[in-house]
C-alpha cells in the first residue's frame, strides 16, 4: 500500500486541518484511504485514492470518464429531485482545479467526498440489501442509457472480452513463469473444458443479438453504498470501468459476488454455492431497475451472464496466480488460487441450477 505523502494532502481542495489517513475498503485494484480533516470542531472525511497506473494505462482518460459520468448523473439526480451529494460520487478538485494530481513519484491520485452514514459489504448481510442493490444497478444503467457513449474512453481494452481472456489464460498456463501449473492442473482443465462458454455472449454481441450499452462492468456488492438507516442502495461507486458493455454482464457480475453464500476468497469450498433465493431477489430488482429496457435476448441470457462472469473472473484469478500475482492485490500466499477455486465452485453449481435460474428469469422477465 502506498504512503500518503504531504504533497498529496496539500494538492487537493480539502477543507480543514489534516488529522489522519487510513487504508480503507477491500478493493483489489486501487490504493484507497479514508482521510479526515477538522475545522472549527467540524470533521470532514474524504476518500483519497492512488489509481493503479499499471492497470489503467491512461489515468487522465479514466478521469475524463469519471468526470463526465458523475456530472451527468448529478444532473439526472437533480432533475429527479434526488440528493447528488449522496447519490453519486463527488470529485474533490485539486488546488489547480484539476480532477487528479500527479505526485513527485509519478503516481496518480484522486479524491472524493466520503459518503457518510452508508457502507459497502463483501457478503450480503440482509437479503433486502441485495434486492436494493439490484434496483440501483439496473437504475444506474437507465440513467446512463442516453450518455454519449462515443465520448467514453475504453479504460481497459477487452475488459469483458471473455474470448480474449481465455486466450490470455491459455498463454499464461503454457508459459507457466512461476512453475505453478503442475499443482493446479485440475483448475486449468476446468477452464479449458468450458471454452464454448467463453464464446456464447461475445458471439451474440458480434452478431448483433445483444446490444452494447453504457454499463458499469464491475457491479460487485462492495461497489455500491447502502444507507445505514434507510437500507436503500444510494450510490454506485468505482466508476473506473464504466464503458460500453453488455447488460447481462453487469447482472452476472453482481450474481457472481453477491449471490454467493461465501466470500470471494473463502477456503472452505463446502460453504460456496449460488443461492437461488438471492438470485431471485436480484433478478426481480434488476429487471425492475432497468424499467423495461432489456430486450428479450438480454432477459433470456441473464443466467448465462452470471455463469460467464463467474467463469471469466475465476479464469482471471487463475491467470494472475500463474503469472505471479501482479494484477489483483493479494494478502496471503495462494490468495488468487483460493479466489479462482470459489469461482469455479460457483460455476459448477450454476451449471446444475441453470434450469432453475431460467425459470426465475421467466417469472419476472417475460410477463411484460
Ligand atoms: P477499487 O477499485 O480498488 O475496488 P473502490 O473505488 O471500489 O476501489 O473503493 C474501495 C472501497 O472504498 C469501496 O469498496 C468503498 O468501501 C470505499 N469507498 C470508495 N468511495 C467511497 C466514497 N465516496 N465514500 C465512502 N466510501 C467509499
Ligand atoms: C476488481 O476494483 P474492484 O476490487 O472493485 C476487478 C473486477 C473483478 C473484481 C473481482 C478494474 O474489482 O473486474 O471482477 O476485482 N476490477 C478491475 O473481485 O479489474
Ligand atoms: Mg471496488
Coordinates of C-alpha atoms and ligand atoms in Angstrom, one line a residue:
X1 CA 0.0 0.0 0.0
X2 CA 1.3 3.4 -0.9
X3 CA 2.1 6.0 1.7
X4 CA 0.2 9.3 1.6
X5 CA 2.9 11.9 1.2
X6 CA 2.3 15.5 2.4
X7 CA 2.4 16.9 -1.1
X8 CA -0.7 14.8 -1.9
X9 CA -2.7 16.1 1.1
X10 CA -1.7 19.6 0.1
X11 CA -2.7 19.2 -3.5
X12 CA -6.4 18.9 -3.1
X13 CA -9.1 21.4 -2.0
X14 CA -9.7 19.6 1.3
X15 CA -11.3 21.7 4.0
X16 CA -9.7 21.9 7.4
X17 CA -6.6 20.6 9.1
X18 CA -5.4 17.1 8.2
X19 CA -5.9 14.7 11.1
X20 CA -5.3 11.1 9.7
X21 CA -5.3 8.9 6.7
X22 CA -6.1 5.1 7.0
X23 CA -6.2 2.4 4.3
X24 CA -9.8 1.7 3.6
X25 CA -12.1 -0.9 1.9
X26 CA -11.4 -4.2 0.3
X27 CA -11.0 -3.2 -3.4
X28 CA -8.5 -5.3 -5.4
X29 CA -7.2 -2.5 -7.7
X30 CA -6.6 1.0 -6.3
X31 CA -4.9 2.0 -3.0
X32 CA -7.8 3.6 -1.1
X33 CA -7.5 5.8 2.0
X34 CA -10.1 7.5 4.2
X35 CA -8.6 10.9 5.1
X36 CA -10.0 13.0 8.0
X37 CA -9.9 16.8 8.3
X38 CA -11.1 19.1 11.1
X39 CA -12.2 22.7 11.0
X40 CA -13.7 24.6 13.9
X41 CA -15.0 21.4 15.5
X42 CA -16.4 20.1 12.3
X43 CA -15.0 16.8 11.0
X44 CA -14.8 16.2 7.2
X45 CA -13.8 13.0 5.6
X46 CA -12.8 12.1 2.1
X47 CA -11.8 9.1 0.1
X48 CA -8.3 9.5 -1.4
X49 CA -7.1 7.0 -4.0
X50 CA -3.9 6.3 -5.7
X51 CA -5.0 5.0 -9.1
X52 CA -3.5 1.8 -10.3
X53 CA -1.5 3.0 -13.2
X54 CA -0.2 -0.4 -14.3
X55 CA -3.8 -1.5 -14.9
X56 CA -5.2 1.8 -16.0
X57 CA -2.7 2.9 -18.6
X58 CA -4.2 6.3 -19.2
X59 CA -5.4 7.7 -15.9
X60 CA -6.1 11.1 -17.4
X61 CA -8.6 9.4 -19.8
X62 CA -10.1 7.4 -17.0
X63 CA -10.6 10.6 -15.0
X64 CA -12.3 12.2 -18.1
X65 CA -14.8 9.3 -18.0
X66 CA -15.4 9.7 -14.2
X67 CA -15.8 13.4 -14.5
X68 CA -18.2 13.1 -17.4
X69 CA -20.3 10.3 -15.8
X70 CA -20.5 11.9 -12.4
X71 CA -21.6 15.3 -13.9
X72 CA -24.2 13.5 -16.0
X73 CA -25.5 11.6 -13.0
X74 CA -25.6 14.8 -10.9
X75 CA -27.8 16.5 -13.5
X76 CA -30.1 13.5 -13.8
X77 CA -30.4 13.1 -10.0
X78 CA -31.2 16.8 -9.6
X79 CA -33.9 16.5 -12.3
X80 CA -35.5 13.7 -10.3
X81 CA -35.3 15.7 -7.0
X82 CA -32.6 13.5 -5.5
X83 CA -29.5 14.4 -3.5
X84 CA -26.4 14.3 -5.7
X85 CA -24.1 14.7 -2.6
X86 CA -25.0 11.2 -1.6
X87 CA -26.4 9.5 -4.8
X88 CA -23.3 9.9 -6.9
X89 CA -19.6 10.2 -6.4
X90 CA -18.3 13.8 -6.0
X91 CA -14.8 14.5 -7.0
X92 CA -12.7 16.9 -4.9
X93 CA -10.7 19.1 -7.3
X94 CA -7.0 19.9 -6.8
X95 CA -5.9 23.4 -5.9
X96 CA -5.2 23.9 -9.6
X97 CA -8.8 22.8 -10.4
X98 CA -7.8 19.5 -11.9
X99 CA -9.6 16.2 -11.3
X100 CA -6.4 14.4 -10.4
X101 CA -2.9 15.0 -9.0
X102 CA 0.4 13.5 -10.1
X103 CA 2.9 13.3 -7.3
X104 CA 6.7 13.5 -7.5
X105 CA 6.9 9.8 -7.8
X106 CA 4.7 9.9 -10.9
X107 CA 1.7 8.4 -9.1
X108 CA -1.8 9.5 -9.9
X109 CA -4.2 10.5 -7.1
X110 CA -7.9 11.5 -7.0
X111 CA -10.3 12.3 -4.1
X112 CA -14.0 12.0 -3.5
X113 CA -16.2 13.3 -0.8
X114 CA -16.7 10.5 1.7
X115 CA -20.3 9.3 1.7
X116 CA -21.3 9.3 5.4
X117 CA -23.9 7.1 7.0
X118 CA -23.5 4.3 4.4
X119 CA -21.4 1.3 3.9
X120 CA -20.3 -1.4 1.4
X121 CA -20.4 -5.1 2.0
X122 CA -18.3 -8.1 0.9
X123 CA -21.1 -10.5 1.8
X124 CA -24.9 -10.0 1.8
X125 CA -25.9 -9.2 5.4
X126 CA -29.5 -8.7 4.9
X127 CA -31.4 -10.1 1.8
X128 CA -33.3 -6.9 1.2
X129 CA -30.0 -5.1 0.8
X130 CA -29.2 -7.3 -2.2
X131 CA -32.6 -6.6 -3.8
X132 CA -31.9 -2.9 -3.3
X133 CA -28.5 -3.1 -4.9
X134 CA -30.1 -4.8 -7.9
X135 CA -32.6 -2.0 -8.3
X136 CA -29.8 0.6 -8.1
X137 CA -27.5 -1.1 -10.6
X138 CA -30.4 -1.5 -13.0
X139 CA -31.4 2.1 -12.5
X140 CA -27.8 3.2 -12.9
X141 CA -27.8 1.7 -16.4
X142 CA -31.1 3.5 -17.1
X143 CA -29.6 6.9 -16.1
X144 CA -26.7 6.3 -18.5
X145 CA -28.8 4.9 -21.3
X146 CA -28.5 8.1 -23.4
X147 CA -25.0 9.0 -22.3
X148 CA -22.8 9.9 -25.3
X149 CA -21.0 6.5 -25.4
X150 CA -18.6 7.7 -28.1
X151 CA -17.0 10.1 -25.6
X152 CA -16.1 7.3 -23.2
X153 CA -12.5 6.1 -23.3
X154 CA -12.0 2.3 -23.1
X155 CA -10.1 2.3 -19.8
X156 CA -9.1 -1.4 -20.1
X157 CA -9.2 -2.8 -23.6
X158 CA -11.1 -6.1 -24.0
X159 CA -12.2 -5.9 -20.3
X160 CA -15.1 -8.3 -20.6
X161 CA -14.0 -10.0 -23.8
X162 CA -14.1 -13.5 -22.4
X163 CA -12.6 -15.0 -25.6
X164 CA -9.6 -12.8 -25.3
X165 CA -9.4 -13.6 -21.5
X166 CA -9.4 -17.3 -22.5
X167 CA -6.5 -16.8 -24.9
X168 CA -4.5 -14.9 -22.3
X169 CA -5.3 -17.7 -19.8
X170 CA -4.0 -20.4 -22.2
X171 CA -0.8 -18.4 -22.8
X172 CA -0.2 -18.0 -19.0
X173 CA -0.7 -21.7 -18.4
X174 CA 1.6 -22.6 -21.3
X175 CA 4.3 -20.2 -20.2
X176 CA 4.0 -21.1 -16.6
X177 CA 6.6 -18.5 -15.5
X178 CA 6.2 -19.3 -11.8
X179 CA 6.3 -23.1 -12.2
X180 CA 2.8 -23.3 -10.6
X181 CA 0.9 -25.0 -13.3
X182 CA 1.7 -28.5 -12.2
X183 CA -0.1 -28.0 -8.9
X184 CA -3.3 -26.6 -10.5
X185 CA -3.9 -29.0 -13.3
X186 CA -7.5 -29.6 -12.2
X187 CA -8.3 -25.9 -12.2
X188 CA -6.6 -25.4 -15.6
X189 CA -8.6 -28.3 -17.0
X190 CA -11.8 -26.8 -15.6
X191 CA -11.3 -23.6 -17.6
X192 CA -10.2 -25.5 -20.8
X193 CA -13.3 -27.7 -20.7
X194 CA -15.6 -24.7 -20.9
X195 CA -14.1 -22.8 -23.9
X196 CA -17.6 -22.8 -25.5
X197 CA -18.9 -20.6 -22.6
X198 CA -16.2 -18.0 -23.3
X199 CA -17.8 -17.6 -26.8
X200 CA -21.5 -17.5 -26.1
X201 CA -22.0 -13.9 -25.2
X202 CA -19.1 -12.5 -27.3
X203 CA -20.5 -14.2 -30.4
X204 CA -24.0 -12.9 -29.7
X205 CA -22.7 -9.4 -29.3
X206 CA -20.7 -9.7 -32.6
X207 CA -23.8 -11.0 -34.4
X208 CA -25.8 -8.0 -33.1
X209 CA -28.0 -10.2 -31.0
X210 CA -27.1 -8.4 -27.8
X211 CA -26.9 -4.5 -27.7
X212 CA -23.9 -2.6 -26.5
X213 CA -24.9 -0.2 -23.7
X214 CA -23.1 2.1 -21.3
X215 CA -22.5 -0.3 -18.4
X216 CA -20.6 -0.3 -15.1
X217 CA -18.7 -3.5 -15.7
X218 CA -17.7 -4.1 -12.1
X219 CA -21.0 -4.5 -10.3
X220 CA -20.0 -6.3 -7.2
X221 CA -21.8 -5.6 -4.0
X222 CA -18.9 -3.7 -2.5
X223 CA -19.1 -1.2 -5.3
X224 CA -22.5 0.1 -4.1
X225 CA -23.1 2.1 -0.9
X226 CA -26.1 1.1 1.3
X227 CA -27.5 3.7 3.6
X228 CA -27.2 2.6 7.3
X229 CA -30.7 3.9 8.2
X230 CA -33.0 3.5 5.2
X231 CA -31.1 0.4 3.9
X232 CA -31.5 1.8 0.3
X233 CA -28.7 1.3 -2.1
X234 CA -27.9 5.0 -2.6
X235 CA -24.8 5.3 -4.6
X236 CA -23.0 3.3 -7.3
X237 CA -19.2 3.7 -6.8
X238 CA -16.0 2.5 -8.5
X239 CA -16.7 4.1 -11.9
X240 CA -13.3 3.2 -13.4
X241 CA -14.7 0.7 -15.8
X242 CA -17.8 2.5 -17.0
X243 CA -17.6 1.8 -20.7
X244 CA -19.8 0.3 -23.4
X245 CA -20.6 -3.3 -22.4
X246 CA -23.3 -5.9 -22.0
X247 CA -26.2 -5.5 -19.6
X248 CA -26.1 -9.3 -19.0
X249 CA -22.5 -9.0 -17.7
X250 CA -23.4 -6.3 -15.2
X251 CA -26.2 -8.6 -14.0
X252 CA -23.8 -11.5 -14.0
X253 CA -21.0 -9.9 -12.0
X254 CA -23.5 -9.0 -9.3
X255 CA -24.7 -12.6 -9.0
X256 CA -21.1 -13.9 -9.1
X257 CA -20.2 -11.9 -6.0
X258 CA -23.4 -11.2 -4.1
X259 CA -25.5 -14.4 -4.6
X260 CA -22.6 -16.5 -3.4
X261 CA -23.1 -17.9 0.0
X262 CA -19.5 -17.3 0.9
X263 CA -16.9 -14.6 0.4
X264 CA -14.9 -14.5 -2.8
X265 CA -11.8 -15.9 -1.1
X266 CA -13.4 -18.5 1.2
X267 CA -11.1 -21.5 1.5
X268 CA -13.7 -23.9 2.7
X269 CA -15.4 -24.7 -0.6
X270 CA -18.3 -26.5 1.1
X271 CA -19.6 -23.1 2.1
X272 CA -19.7 -21.8 -1.5
X273 CA -22.8 -22.0 -3.6
X274 CA -25.0 -19.8 -5.6
X275 CA -28.1 -19.0 -3.6
X276 CA -31.3 -19.3 -5.7
X277 CA -33.1 -17.1 -3.1
X278 CA -30.6 -14.3 -3.7
X279 CA -30.6 -15.0 -7.4
X280 CA -34.3 -14.5 -7.4
X281 CA -34.2 -11.3 -5.4
X282 CA -31.5 -9.8 -7.6
X283 CA -33.3 -10.8 -10.8
X284 CA -36.5 -9.2 -9.6
X285 CA -34.7 -6.0 -8.6
X286 CA -32.5 -5.7 -11.7
X287 CA -35.4 -6.2 -14.1
X288 CA -37.4 -3.6 -12.2
X289 CA -34.5 -1.2 -12.1
X290 CA -34.0 -1.5 -15.8
X291 CA -37.6 -0.3 -16.3
X292 CA -38.4 -2.3 -19.4
X293 CA -35.3 -1.5 -21.3
X294 CA -33.9 -5.1 -21.5
X295 CA -34.6 -6.9 -24.8
X296 CA -36.0 -10.5 -24.9
X297 CA -32.5 -11.8 -25.8
X298 CA -30.9 -10.0 -22.8
X299 CA -33.5 -11.3 -20.4
X300 CA -33.0 -14.8 -21.8
X301 CA -29.3 -14.6 -21.4
X302 CA -29.2 -13.3 -17.8
X303 CA -28.3 -16.7 -16.3
X304 CA -25.6 -17.2 -18.9
X305 CA -24.3 -13.8 -18.0
X306 CA -24.0 -15.0 -14.4
X307 CA -22.1 -18.1 -15.4
X308 CA -19.9 -16.2 -17.9
X309 CA -18.8 -13.5 -15.4
X310 CA -18.1 -16.1 -12.8
X311 CA -16.1 -18.2 -15.2
X312 CA -14.2 -15.2 -16.6
X313 CA -13.4 -13.9 -13.1
X314 CA -12.2 -17.3 -12.0
X315 CA -10.0 -17.5 -15.1
X316 CA -8.6 -14.0 -14.4
X317 CA -7.7 -15.0 -10.8
X318 CA -6.1 -18.2 -12.0
X319 CA -4.2 -16.3 -14.8
X320 CA -2.9 -13.9 -12.2
X321 CA -1.8 -16.8 -9.9
X322 CA 0.0 -18.4 -12.8
X323 CA 1.7 -15.1 -13.7
X324 CA 2.8 -14.3 -10.2
X325 CA 0.0 -12.2 -8.7
X326 CA 0.7 -8.9 -10.4
X327 CA -2.8 -7.8 -11.1
X328 CA -5.1 -8.3 -8.1
X329 CA -4.0 -7.3 -4.7
X330 CA -3.2 -10.4 -2.6
X331 CA -3.0 -10.6 1.2
X332 CA -1.7 -14.2 1.6
X333 CA 0.1 -17.0 -0.4
X334 CA -2.3 -18.6 -2.8
X335 CA -4.9 -15.9 -2.4
X336 CA -5.7 -15.7 -6.1
X337 CA -5.9 -19.5 -6.3
X338 CA -8.3 -19.5 -3.5
X339 CA -10.4 -16.9 -5.3
X340 CA -10.3 -18.9 -8.5
X341 CA -11.5 -22.0 -6.7
X342 CA -14.5 -20.3 -5.2
X343 CA -15.4 -19.0 -8.7
X344 CA -15.2 -22.5 -10.3
X345 CA -17.2 -24.0 -7.4
X346 CA -19.9 -21.4 -8.2
X347 CA -19.7 -22.0 -12.0
X348 CA -20.3 -25.8 -11.4
X349 CA -23.2 -25.0 -9.0
X350 CA -24.7 -22.6 -11.6
X351 CA -24.4 -25.2 -14.3
X352 CA -26.5 -27.5 -12.1
X353 CA -29.0 -24.8 -11.4
X354 CA -29.4 -23.4 -14.9
X355 CA -32.9 -24.6 -15.3
X356 CA -34.0 -23.1 -12.0
X357 CA -32.3 -19.8 -12.9
X358 CA -34.1 -19.7 -16.3
X359 CA -37.4 -20.3 -14.7
X360 CA -36.8 -17.4 -12.2
X361 CA -36.0 -15.1 -15.1
X362 CA -39.1 -16.2 -16.9
X363 CA -41.2 -15.4 -13.8
X364 CA -40.0 -11.8 -13.7
X365 CA -38.9 -11.0 -17.2
X366 CA -41.4 -12.2 -19.8
X367 CA -44.6 -11.0 -18.2
X368 CA -44.5 -7.6 -19.9
Ligands
LIG1 P1 -11.2 -0.5 -6.0 O1 -11.2 -0.1 -7.5 O2 -9.9 -0.8 -5.5 O3 -12.2 -1.5 -5.7 P2 -13.1 1.5 -5.0 O4 -13.3 2.7 -5.7 O5 -14.2 0.4 -5.1 O6 -11.7 0.9 -5.3 O7 -13.0 1.8 -3.4 C1 -12.7 0.9 -2.4 C2 -13.7 1.0 -1.3 O8 -13.6 2.3 -0.7 C3 -15.1 0.8 -1.6 O9 -15.5 -0.6 -1.6 C4 -15.8 1.5 -0.5 O10 -15.9 0.7 0.7 C5 -14.9 2.7 -0.2 N1 -15.3 3.9 -0.9 C6 -15.0 4.3 -2.2 N2 -15.5 5.5 -2.5 C7 -16.2 5.9 -1.4 C8 -16.9 7.1 -1.0 N3 -17.1 8.2 -1.9 N4 -17.5 7.2 0.2 C9 -17.3 6.2 1.1 N5 -16.6 5.1 0.9 C10 -16.1 4.9 -0.4
LIG2 C1 -11.7 -5.9 -9.3 O1 -11.8 -2.9 -8.3 P1 -12.6 -4.0 -7.6 O2 -12.0 -4.7 -6.5 O3 -14.0 -3.5 -7.4 C2 -11.7 -6.0 -10.8 C3 -13.0 -6.6 -11.3 C4 -13.1 -8.0 -10.7 C5 -13.1 -7.9 -9.2 C6 -13.1 -9.3 -8.5 C7 -10.6 -3.0 -12.8 O4 -12.8 -5.1 -8.8 O5 -13.0 -6.7 -12.7 O6 -14.4 -8.6 -11.1 O7 -11.9 -7.2 -8.7 N1 -11.6 -4.6 -11.3 C8 -10.7 -4.4 -12.3 O8 -13.4 -9.2 -7.2 O9 -10.0 -5.3 -12.9
LIG3 MG1 -14.3 -1.5 -5.9

